[in-house]
Tab-separated table of C-alpha atoms in Angstrom:
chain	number	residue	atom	x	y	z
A	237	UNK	CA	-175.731	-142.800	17.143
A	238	UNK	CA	-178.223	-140.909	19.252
A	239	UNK	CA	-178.429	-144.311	21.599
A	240	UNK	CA	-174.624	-144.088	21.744
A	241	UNK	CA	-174.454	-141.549	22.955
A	242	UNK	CA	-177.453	-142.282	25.415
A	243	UNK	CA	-175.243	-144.922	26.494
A	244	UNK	CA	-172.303	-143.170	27.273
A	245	UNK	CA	-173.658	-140.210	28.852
A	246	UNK	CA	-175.337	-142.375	31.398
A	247	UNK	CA	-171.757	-144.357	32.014
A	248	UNK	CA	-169.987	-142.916	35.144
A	249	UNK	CA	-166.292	-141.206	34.858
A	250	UNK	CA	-163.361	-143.138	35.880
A	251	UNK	CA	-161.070	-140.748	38.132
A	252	UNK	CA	-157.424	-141.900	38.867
A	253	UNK	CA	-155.957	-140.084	41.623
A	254	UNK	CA	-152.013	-140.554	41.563
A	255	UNK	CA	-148.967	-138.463	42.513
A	256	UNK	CA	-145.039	-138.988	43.923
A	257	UNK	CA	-145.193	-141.656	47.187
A	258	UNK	CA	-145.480	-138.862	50.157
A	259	UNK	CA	-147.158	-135.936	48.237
A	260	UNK	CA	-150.603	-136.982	50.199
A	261	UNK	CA	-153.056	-138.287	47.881
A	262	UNK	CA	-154.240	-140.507	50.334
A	263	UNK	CA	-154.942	-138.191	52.722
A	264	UNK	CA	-156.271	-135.703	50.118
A	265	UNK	CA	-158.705	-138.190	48.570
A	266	UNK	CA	-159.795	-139.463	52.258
A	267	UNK	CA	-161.128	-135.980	53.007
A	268	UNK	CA	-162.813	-135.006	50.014
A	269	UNK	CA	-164.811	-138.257	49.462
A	270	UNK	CA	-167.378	-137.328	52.296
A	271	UNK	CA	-167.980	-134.727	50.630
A	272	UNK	CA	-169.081	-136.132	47.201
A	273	UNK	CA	-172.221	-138.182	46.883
A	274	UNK	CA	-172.156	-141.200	44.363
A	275	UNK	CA	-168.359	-142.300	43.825
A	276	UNK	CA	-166.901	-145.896	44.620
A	277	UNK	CA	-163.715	-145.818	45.827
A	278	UNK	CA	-162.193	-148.872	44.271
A	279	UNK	CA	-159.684	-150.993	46.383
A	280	UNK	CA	-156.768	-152.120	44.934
A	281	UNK	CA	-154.805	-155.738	45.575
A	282	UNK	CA	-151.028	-155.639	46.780
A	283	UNK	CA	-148.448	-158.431	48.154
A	284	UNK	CA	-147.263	-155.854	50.238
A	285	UNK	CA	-147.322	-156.786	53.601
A	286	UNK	CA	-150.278	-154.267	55.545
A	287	UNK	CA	-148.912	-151.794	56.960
A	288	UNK	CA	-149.973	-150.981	61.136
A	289	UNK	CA	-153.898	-150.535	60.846
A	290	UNK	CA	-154.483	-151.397	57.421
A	291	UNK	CA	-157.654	-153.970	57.046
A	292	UNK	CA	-157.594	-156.544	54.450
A	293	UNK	CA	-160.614	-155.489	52.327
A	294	UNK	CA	-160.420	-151.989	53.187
A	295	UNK	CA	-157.307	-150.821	53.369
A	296	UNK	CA	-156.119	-152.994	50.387
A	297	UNK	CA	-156.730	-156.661	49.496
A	298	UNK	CA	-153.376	-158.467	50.278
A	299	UNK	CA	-152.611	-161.583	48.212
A	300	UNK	CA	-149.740	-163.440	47.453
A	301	UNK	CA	-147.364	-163.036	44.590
A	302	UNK	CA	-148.921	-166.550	43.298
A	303	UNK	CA	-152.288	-164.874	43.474
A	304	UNK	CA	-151.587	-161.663	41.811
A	305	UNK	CA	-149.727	-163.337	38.773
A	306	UNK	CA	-152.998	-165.459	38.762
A	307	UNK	CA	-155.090	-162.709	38.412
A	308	UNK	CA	-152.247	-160.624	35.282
A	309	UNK	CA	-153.009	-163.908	34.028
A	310	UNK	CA	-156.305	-163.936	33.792
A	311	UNK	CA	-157.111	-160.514	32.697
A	312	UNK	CA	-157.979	-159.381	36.273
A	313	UNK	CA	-156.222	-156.611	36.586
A	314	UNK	CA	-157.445	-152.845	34.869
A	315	UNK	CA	-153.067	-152.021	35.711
A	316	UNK	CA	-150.973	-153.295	37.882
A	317	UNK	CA	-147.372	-151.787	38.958
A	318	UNK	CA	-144.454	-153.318	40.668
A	319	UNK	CA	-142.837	-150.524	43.047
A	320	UNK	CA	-140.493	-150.855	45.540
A	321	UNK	CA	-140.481	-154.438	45.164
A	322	UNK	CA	-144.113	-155.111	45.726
A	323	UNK	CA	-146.986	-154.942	43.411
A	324	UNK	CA	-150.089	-153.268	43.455
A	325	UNK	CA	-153.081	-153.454	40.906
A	326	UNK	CA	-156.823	-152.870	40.092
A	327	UNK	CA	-159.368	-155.393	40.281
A	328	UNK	CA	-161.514	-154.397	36.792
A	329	UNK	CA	-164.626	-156.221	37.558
A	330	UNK	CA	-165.898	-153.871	40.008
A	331	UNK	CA	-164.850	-151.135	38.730
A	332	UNK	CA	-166.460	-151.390	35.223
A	333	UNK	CA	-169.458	-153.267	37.407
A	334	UNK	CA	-169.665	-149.456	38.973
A	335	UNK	CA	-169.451	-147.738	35.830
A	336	UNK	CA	-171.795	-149.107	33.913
A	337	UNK	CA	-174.713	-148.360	36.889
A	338	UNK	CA	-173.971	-144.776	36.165
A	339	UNK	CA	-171.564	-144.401	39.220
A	340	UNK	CA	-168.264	-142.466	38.905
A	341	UNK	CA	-165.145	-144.472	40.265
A	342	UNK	CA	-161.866	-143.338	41.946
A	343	UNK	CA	-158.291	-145.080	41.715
A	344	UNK	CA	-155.925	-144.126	44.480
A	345	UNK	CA	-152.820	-145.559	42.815
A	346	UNK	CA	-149.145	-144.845	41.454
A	347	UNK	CA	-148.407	-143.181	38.416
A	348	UNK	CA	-146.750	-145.699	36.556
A	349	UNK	CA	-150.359	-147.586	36.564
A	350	UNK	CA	-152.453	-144.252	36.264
A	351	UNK	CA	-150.250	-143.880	32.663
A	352	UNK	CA	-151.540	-147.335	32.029
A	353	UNK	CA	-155.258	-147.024	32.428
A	354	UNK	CA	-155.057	-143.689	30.597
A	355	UNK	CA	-154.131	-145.625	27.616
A	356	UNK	CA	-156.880	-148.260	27.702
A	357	UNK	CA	-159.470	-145.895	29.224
A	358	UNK	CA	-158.561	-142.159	27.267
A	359	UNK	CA	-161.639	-141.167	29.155
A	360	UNK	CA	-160.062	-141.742	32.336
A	361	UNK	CA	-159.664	-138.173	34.530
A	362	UNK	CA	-155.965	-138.180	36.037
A	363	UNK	CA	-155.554	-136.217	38.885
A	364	UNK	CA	-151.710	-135.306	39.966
A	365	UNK	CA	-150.831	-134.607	43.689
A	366	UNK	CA	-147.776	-132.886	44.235
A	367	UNK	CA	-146.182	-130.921	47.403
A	368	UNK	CA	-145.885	-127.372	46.586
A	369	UNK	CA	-142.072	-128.320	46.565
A	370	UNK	CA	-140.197	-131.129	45.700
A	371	UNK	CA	-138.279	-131.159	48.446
A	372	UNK	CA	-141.360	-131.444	51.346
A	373	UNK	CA	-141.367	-134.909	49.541
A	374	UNK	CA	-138.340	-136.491	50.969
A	375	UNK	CA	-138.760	-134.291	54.225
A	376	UNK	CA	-142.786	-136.166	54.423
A	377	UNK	CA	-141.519	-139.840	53.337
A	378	UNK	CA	-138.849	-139.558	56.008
A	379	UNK	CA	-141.303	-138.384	58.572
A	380	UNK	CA	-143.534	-141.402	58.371
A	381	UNK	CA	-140.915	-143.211	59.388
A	382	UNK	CA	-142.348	-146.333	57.813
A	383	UNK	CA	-139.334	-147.007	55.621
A	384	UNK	CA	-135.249	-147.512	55.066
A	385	UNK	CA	-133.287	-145.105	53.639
A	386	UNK	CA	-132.663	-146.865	50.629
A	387	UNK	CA	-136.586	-147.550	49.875
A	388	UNK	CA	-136.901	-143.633	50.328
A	389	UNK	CA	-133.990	-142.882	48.122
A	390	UNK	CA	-135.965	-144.799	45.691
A	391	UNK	CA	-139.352	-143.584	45.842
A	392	UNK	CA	-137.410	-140.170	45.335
A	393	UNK	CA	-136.067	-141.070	42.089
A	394	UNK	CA	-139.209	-142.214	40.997
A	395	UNK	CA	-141.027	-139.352	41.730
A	396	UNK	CA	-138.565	-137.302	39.519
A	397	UNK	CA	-139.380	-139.373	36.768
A	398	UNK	CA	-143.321	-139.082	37.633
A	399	UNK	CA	-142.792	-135.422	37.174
A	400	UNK	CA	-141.718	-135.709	33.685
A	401	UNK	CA	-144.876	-137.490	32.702
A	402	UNK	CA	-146.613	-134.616	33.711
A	403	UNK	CA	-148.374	-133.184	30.366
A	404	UNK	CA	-150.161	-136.901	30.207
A	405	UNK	CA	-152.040	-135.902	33.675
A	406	UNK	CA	-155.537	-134.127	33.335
A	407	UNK	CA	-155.599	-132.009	36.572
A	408	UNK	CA	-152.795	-131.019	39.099
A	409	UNK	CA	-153.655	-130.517	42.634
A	410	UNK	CA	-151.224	-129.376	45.136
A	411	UNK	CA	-151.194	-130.339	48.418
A	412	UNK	CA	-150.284	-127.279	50.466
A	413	UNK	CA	-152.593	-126.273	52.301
A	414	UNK	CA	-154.779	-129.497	53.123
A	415	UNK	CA	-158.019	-127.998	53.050
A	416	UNK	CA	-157.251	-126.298	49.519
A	417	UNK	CA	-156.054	-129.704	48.334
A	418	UNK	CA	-159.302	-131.098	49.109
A	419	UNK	CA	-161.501	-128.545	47.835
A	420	UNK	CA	-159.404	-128.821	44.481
A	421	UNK	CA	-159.422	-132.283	44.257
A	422	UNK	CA	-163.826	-132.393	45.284
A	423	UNK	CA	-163.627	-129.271	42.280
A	424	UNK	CA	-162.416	-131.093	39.918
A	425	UNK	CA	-164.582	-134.345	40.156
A	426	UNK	CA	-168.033	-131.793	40.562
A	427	UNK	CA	-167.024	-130.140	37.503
A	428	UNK	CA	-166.516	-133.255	35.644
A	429	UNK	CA	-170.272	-134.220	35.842
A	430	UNK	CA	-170.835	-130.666	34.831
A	431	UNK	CA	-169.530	-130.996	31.524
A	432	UNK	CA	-171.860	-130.440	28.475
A	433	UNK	CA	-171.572	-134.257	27.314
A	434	UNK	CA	-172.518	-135.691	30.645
A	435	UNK	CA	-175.600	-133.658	30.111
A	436	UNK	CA	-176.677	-133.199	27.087
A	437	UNK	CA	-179.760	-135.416	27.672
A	438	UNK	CA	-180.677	-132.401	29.842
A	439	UNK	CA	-181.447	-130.235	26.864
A	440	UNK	CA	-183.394	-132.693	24.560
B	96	UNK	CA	-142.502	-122.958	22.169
B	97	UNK	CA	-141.709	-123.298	25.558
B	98	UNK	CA	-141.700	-119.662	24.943
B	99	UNK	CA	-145.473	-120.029	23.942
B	100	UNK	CA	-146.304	-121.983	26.652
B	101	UNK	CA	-145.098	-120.129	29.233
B	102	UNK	CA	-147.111	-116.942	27.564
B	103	UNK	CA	-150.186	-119.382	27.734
B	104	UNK	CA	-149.903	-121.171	31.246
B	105	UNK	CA	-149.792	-117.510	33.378
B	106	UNK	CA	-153.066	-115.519	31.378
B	107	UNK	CA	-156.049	-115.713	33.059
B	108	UNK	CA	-159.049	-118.034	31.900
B	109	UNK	CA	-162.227	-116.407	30.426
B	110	UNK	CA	-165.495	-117.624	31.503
B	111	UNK	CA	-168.742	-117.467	30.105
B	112	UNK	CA	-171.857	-117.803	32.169
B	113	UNK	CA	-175.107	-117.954	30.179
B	114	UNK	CA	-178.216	-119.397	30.065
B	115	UNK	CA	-182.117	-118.665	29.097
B	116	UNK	CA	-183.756	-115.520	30.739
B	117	UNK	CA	-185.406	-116.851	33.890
B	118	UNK	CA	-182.606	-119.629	34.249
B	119	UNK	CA	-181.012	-117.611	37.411
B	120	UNK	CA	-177.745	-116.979	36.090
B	121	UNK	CA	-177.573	-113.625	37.828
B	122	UNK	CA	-178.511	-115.029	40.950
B	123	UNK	CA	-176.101	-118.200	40.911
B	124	UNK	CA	-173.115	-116.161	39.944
B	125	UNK	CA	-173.912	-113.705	42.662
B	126	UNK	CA	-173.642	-116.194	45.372
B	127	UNK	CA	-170.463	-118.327	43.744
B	128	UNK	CA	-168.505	-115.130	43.509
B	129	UNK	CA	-167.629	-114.029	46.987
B	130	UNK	CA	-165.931	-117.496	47.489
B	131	UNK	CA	-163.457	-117.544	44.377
B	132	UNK	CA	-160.289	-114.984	44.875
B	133	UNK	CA	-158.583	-113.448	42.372
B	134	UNK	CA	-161.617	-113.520	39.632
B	135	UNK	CA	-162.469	-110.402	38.112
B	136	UNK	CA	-167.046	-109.798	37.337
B	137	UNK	CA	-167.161	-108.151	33.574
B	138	UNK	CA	-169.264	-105.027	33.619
B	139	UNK	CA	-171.641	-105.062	30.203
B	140	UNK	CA	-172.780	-102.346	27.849
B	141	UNK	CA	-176.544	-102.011	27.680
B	142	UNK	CA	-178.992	-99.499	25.953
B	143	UNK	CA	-182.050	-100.711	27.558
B	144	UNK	CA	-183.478	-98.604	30.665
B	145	UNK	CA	-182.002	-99.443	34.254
B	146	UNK	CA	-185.125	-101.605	36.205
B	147	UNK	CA	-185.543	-100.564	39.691
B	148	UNK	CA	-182.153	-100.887	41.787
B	149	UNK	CA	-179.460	-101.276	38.886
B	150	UNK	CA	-176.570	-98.503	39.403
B	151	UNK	CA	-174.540	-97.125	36.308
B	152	UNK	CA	-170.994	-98.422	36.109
B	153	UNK	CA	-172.135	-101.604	38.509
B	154	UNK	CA	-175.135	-103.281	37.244
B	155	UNK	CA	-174.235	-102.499	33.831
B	156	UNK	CA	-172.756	-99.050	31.947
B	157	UNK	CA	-176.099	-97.828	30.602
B	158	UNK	CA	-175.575	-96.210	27.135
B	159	UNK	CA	-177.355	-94.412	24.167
B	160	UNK	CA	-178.285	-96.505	20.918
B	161	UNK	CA	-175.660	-93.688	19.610
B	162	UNK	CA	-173.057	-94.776	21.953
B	163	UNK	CA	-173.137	-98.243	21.491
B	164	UNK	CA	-173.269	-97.907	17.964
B	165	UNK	CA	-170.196	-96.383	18.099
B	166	UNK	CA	-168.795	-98.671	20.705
B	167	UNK	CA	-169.289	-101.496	17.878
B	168	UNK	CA	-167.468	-99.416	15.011
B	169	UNK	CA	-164.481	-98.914	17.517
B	170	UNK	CA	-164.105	-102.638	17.992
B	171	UNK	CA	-164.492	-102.092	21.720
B	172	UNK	CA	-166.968	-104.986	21.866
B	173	UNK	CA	-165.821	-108.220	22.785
B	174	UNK	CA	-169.483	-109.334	21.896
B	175	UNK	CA	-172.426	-107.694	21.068
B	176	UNK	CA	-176.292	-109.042	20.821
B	177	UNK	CA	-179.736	-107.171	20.301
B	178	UNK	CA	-182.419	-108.955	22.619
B	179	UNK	CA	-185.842	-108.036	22.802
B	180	UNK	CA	-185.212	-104.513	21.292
B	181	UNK	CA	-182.075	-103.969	23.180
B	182	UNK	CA	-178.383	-104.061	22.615
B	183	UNK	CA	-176.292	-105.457	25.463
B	184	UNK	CA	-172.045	-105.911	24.769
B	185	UNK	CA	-168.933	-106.346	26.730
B	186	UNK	CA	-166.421	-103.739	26.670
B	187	UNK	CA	-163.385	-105.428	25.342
B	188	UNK	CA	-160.413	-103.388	26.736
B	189	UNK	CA	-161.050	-104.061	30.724
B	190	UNK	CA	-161.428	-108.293	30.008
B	191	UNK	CA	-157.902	-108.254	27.925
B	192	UNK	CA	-156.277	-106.226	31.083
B	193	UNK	CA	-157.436	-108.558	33.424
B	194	UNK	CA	-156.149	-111.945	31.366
B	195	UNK	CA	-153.127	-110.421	30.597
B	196	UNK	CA	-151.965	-109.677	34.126
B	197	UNK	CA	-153.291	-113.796	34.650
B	198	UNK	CA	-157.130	-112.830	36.079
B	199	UNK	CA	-159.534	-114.707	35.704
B	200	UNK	CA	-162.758	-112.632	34.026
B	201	UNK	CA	-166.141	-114.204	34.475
B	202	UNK	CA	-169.060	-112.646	31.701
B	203	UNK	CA	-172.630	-113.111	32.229
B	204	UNK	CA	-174.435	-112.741	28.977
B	205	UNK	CA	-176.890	-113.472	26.457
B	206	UNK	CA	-176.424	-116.988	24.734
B	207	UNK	CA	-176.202	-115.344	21.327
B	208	UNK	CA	-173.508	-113.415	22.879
B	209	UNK	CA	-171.748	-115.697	24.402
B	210	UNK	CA	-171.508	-117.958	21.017
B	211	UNK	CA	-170.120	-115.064	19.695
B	212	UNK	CA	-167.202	-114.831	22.708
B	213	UNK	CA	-166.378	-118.518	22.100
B	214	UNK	CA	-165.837	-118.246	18.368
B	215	UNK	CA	-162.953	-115.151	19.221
B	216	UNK	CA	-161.781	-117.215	21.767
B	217	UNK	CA	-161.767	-120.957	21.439
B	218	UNK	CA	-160.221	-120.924	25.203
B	219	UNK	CA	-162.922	-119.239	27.125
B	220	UNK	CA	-164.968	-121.784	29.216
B	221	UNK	CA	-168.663	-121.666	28.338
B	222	UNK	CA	-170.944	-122.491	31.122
B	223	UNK	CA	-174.710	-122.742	30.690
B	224	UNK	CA	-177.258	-122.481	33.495
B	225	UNK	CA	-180.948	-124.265	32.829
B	226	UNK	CA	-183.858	-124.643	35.138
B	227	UNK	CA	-184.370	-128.060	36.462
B	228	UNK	CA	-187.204	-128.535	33.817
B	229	UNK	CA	-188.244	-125.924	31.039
B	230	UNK	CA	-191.912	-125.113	32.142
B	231	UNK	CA	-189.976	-123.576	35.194
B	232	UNK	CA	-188.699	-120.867	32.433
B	233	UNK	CA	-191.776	-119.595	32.196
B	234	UNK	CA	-192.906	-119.738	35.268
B	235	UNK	CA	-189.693	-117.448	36.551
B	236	UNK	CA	-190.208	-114.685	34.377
B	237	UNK	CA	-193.863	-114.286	34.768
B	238	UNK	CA	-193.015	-114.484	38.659
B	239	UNK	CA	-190.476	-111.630	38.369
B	240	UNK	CA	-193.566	-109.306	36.698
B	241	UNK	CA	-191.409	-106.624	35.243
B	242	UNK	CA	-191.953	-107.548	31.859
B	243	UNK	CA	-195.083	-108.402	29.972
B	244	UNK	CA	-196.726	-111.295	27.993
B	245	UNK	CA	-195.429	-110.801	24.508
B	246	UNK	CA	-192.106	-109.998	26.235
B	247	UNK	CA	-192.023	-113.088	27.809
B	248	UNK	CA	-193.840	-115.245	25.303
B	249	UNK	CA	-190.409	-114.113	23.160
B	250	UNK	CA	-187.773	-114.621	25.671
B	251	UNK	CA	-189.536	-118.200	26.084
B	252	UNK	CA	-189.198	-118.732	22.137
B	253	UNK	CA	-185.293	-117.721	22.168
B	254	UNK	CA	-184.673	-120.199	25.183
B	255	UNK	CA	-185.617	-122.842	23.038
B	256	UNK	CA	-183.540	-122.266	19.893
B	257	UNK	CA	-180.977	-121.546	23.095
B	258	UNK	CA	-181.278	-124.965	23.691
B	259	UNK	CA	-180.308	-126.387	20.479
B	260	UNK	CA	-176.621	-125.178	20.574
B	261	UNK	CA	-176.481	-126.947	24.121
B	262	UNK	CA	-172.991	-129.310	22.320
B	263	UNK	CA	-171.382	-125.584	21.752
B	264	UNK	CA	-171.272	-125.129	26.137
B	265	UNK	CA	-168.434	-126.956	27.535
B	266	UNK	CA	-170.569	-126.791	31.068
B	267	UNK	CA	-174.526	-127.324	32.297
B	268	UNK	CA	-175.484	-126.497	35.320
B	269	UNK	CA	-178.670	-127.156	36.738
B	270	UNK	CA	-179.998	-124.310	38.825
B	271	UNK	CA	-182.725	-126.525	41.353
B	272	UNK	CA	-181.175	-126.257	44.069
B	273	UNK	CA	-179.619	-123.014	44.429
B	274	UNK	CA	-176.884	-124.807	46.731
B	275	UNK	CA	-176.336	-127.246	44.478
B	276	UNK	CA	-176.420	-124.577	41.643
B	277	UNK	CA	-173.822	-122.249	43.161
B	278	UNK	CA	-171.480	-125.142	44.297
B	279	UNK	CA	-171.212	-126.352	40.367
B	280	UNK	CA	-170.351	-123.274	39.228
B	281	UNK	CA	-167.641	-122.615	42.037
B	282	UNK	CA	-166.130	-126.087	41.550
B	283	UNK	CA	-165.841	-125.540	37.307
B	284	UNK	CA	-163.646	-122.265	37.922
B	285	UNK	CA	-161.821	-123.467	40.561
B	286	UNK	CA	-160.979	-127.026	38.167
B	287	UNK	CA	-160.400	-124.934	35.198
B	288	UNK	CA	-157.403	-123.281	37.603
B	289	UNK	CA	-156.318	-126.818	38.219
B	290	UNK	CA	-155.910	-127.781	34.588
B	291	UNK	CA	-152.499	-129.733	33.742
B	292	UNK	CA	-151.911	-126.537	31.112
B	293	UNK	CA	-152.008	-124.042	34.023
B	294	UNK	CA	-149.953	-125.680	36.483
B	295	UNK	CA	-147.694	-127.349	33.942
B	296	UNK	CA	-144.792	-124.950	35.290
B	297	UNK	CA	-145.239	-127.100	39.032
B	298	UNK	CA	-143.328	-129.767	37.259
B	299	UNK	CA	-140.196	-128.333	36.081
């Protein structure tokens, strides 16, 4: 029992941050990370095609559809999602490779796979980023100007049904004012290594 | 019960900052206050004498044994606790005023005490400040030479029955680097206020 516990207290915390296409989780999680010593930011696989500026390897890695039903097959994948005709998933190897050195991990990814890895991992931390109103959302998708109409019409009705998930989410950060957002978001994953059963070793 | 929930999501949170005598409590709180809005500092009850500097009303209401005594038959004691021949309490009428309008009210008290708050109210958030390493303890309160041996020697023996309810805290935070110290304790309010249960209203 008592090494148990040993164990897990020295096992880092999986955070999943997740949130409606457009409510700025990426841009949320890209400034708080400088700011937090000790996380791997895990990199998930797509057959998206990359976007202007995005790196294979950094941004994303980008694989074929033949690849990423190679790698559902093979147990790979911690979730995967299709969305918007493309899939995205998580490589599990590294992550539980970081977790079990003591180092906390963060997903950037969509909901319908951050409901997934809550199930197999209940210790997971989910982190919900939303726009302070639900209509900034189709206002900021149209604004990036990345996409059809149709594809944003979509990502709209999927974000209404993201918001009905929303008692299965852990923490809810809104992204209003960026630099509140960020100190919410670098809040939330300080006081997770806080909590009493992270440290309990400290009082033996 | 949405009814319920609705009565829940917009109170205020109570937290609970404690620790050993010598841990710094007073001093982290001090310094994490000025940057969290909208949290309101609980003023204890005390019958022991005012050391050099405390002001009535701000430092602590400074009572007769009478007074408190009676303060305790009224039920106008959140929590009460006799330590080292003194009685220290919080006055519950100004903390239930504050949650009910949706404060936040921070307490700093006496562990005993603050056991005492968490069994009336399985919602507050119990945070408990240490010392880096428990020889420090001693080495604090000798250094702050307003008390003497025996006074010390039993303040030293309480921290470490203190120490045994560590599972009871929901927080720990390690006061080595004051920094460090003060930034933990800001970033566990400011989560707490980021909890799916007080934002769940966002959603709908």
């Amino acid at each position: 029992m008592m090494k148990m516990m040993s164990e897990q207290t020295s096992k880092g915390t999986l955070f999943v941050v997740t949130g409606p296409s457009g409510a700025g989780k990426g841009t949320v999680l890209g400034r708080a990370l400088p700011a937090i010593d000790k996380i791997h930011y895990s990199i998930s696989a797509t057959t998206r095609q990359p976007r202007p500026g995005e790196i294979d390897g950094q941004s994303y890695y980008f694989v074929t559809h033949d690849r990423f039903r190679s790698m559902i097959d093979d147990g790979a994948l911690l979730e995967y999602a299709e969305y918007v005709g493309n899939y995205y998933g998580t490589p599990v190897a590294a992550v539980d490779s970081e977790l079990n050195a003591g180092r906390d991990v963060v997903l950037e990814i969509e909901v319908q796979g951050a409901l997934m890895v809550k199930q197999k991992r209940p210790d997971a931390v989910l982190i919900f980023i939303i726009p302070p109103d639900f209509s900034l959302l189709e206002q900021r998708l149209h604004s990036r100007g990345s996409e059809p109409d149709d594809v944003i019409a979509r990502r709209l009705e999927k974000a209404r049904s993201e918001y009905q998930s929303g008692d299965r989410y852990d923490y809810i950060v809104v992204n209003d004012v960026l630099d509140e957002a960020v100190r919410e978001l670098t809040s939330i994953i300080i006081a997770q290594r806080c909590k009493t059963e992270k440290r309990i070793d400290l009082l033996r």
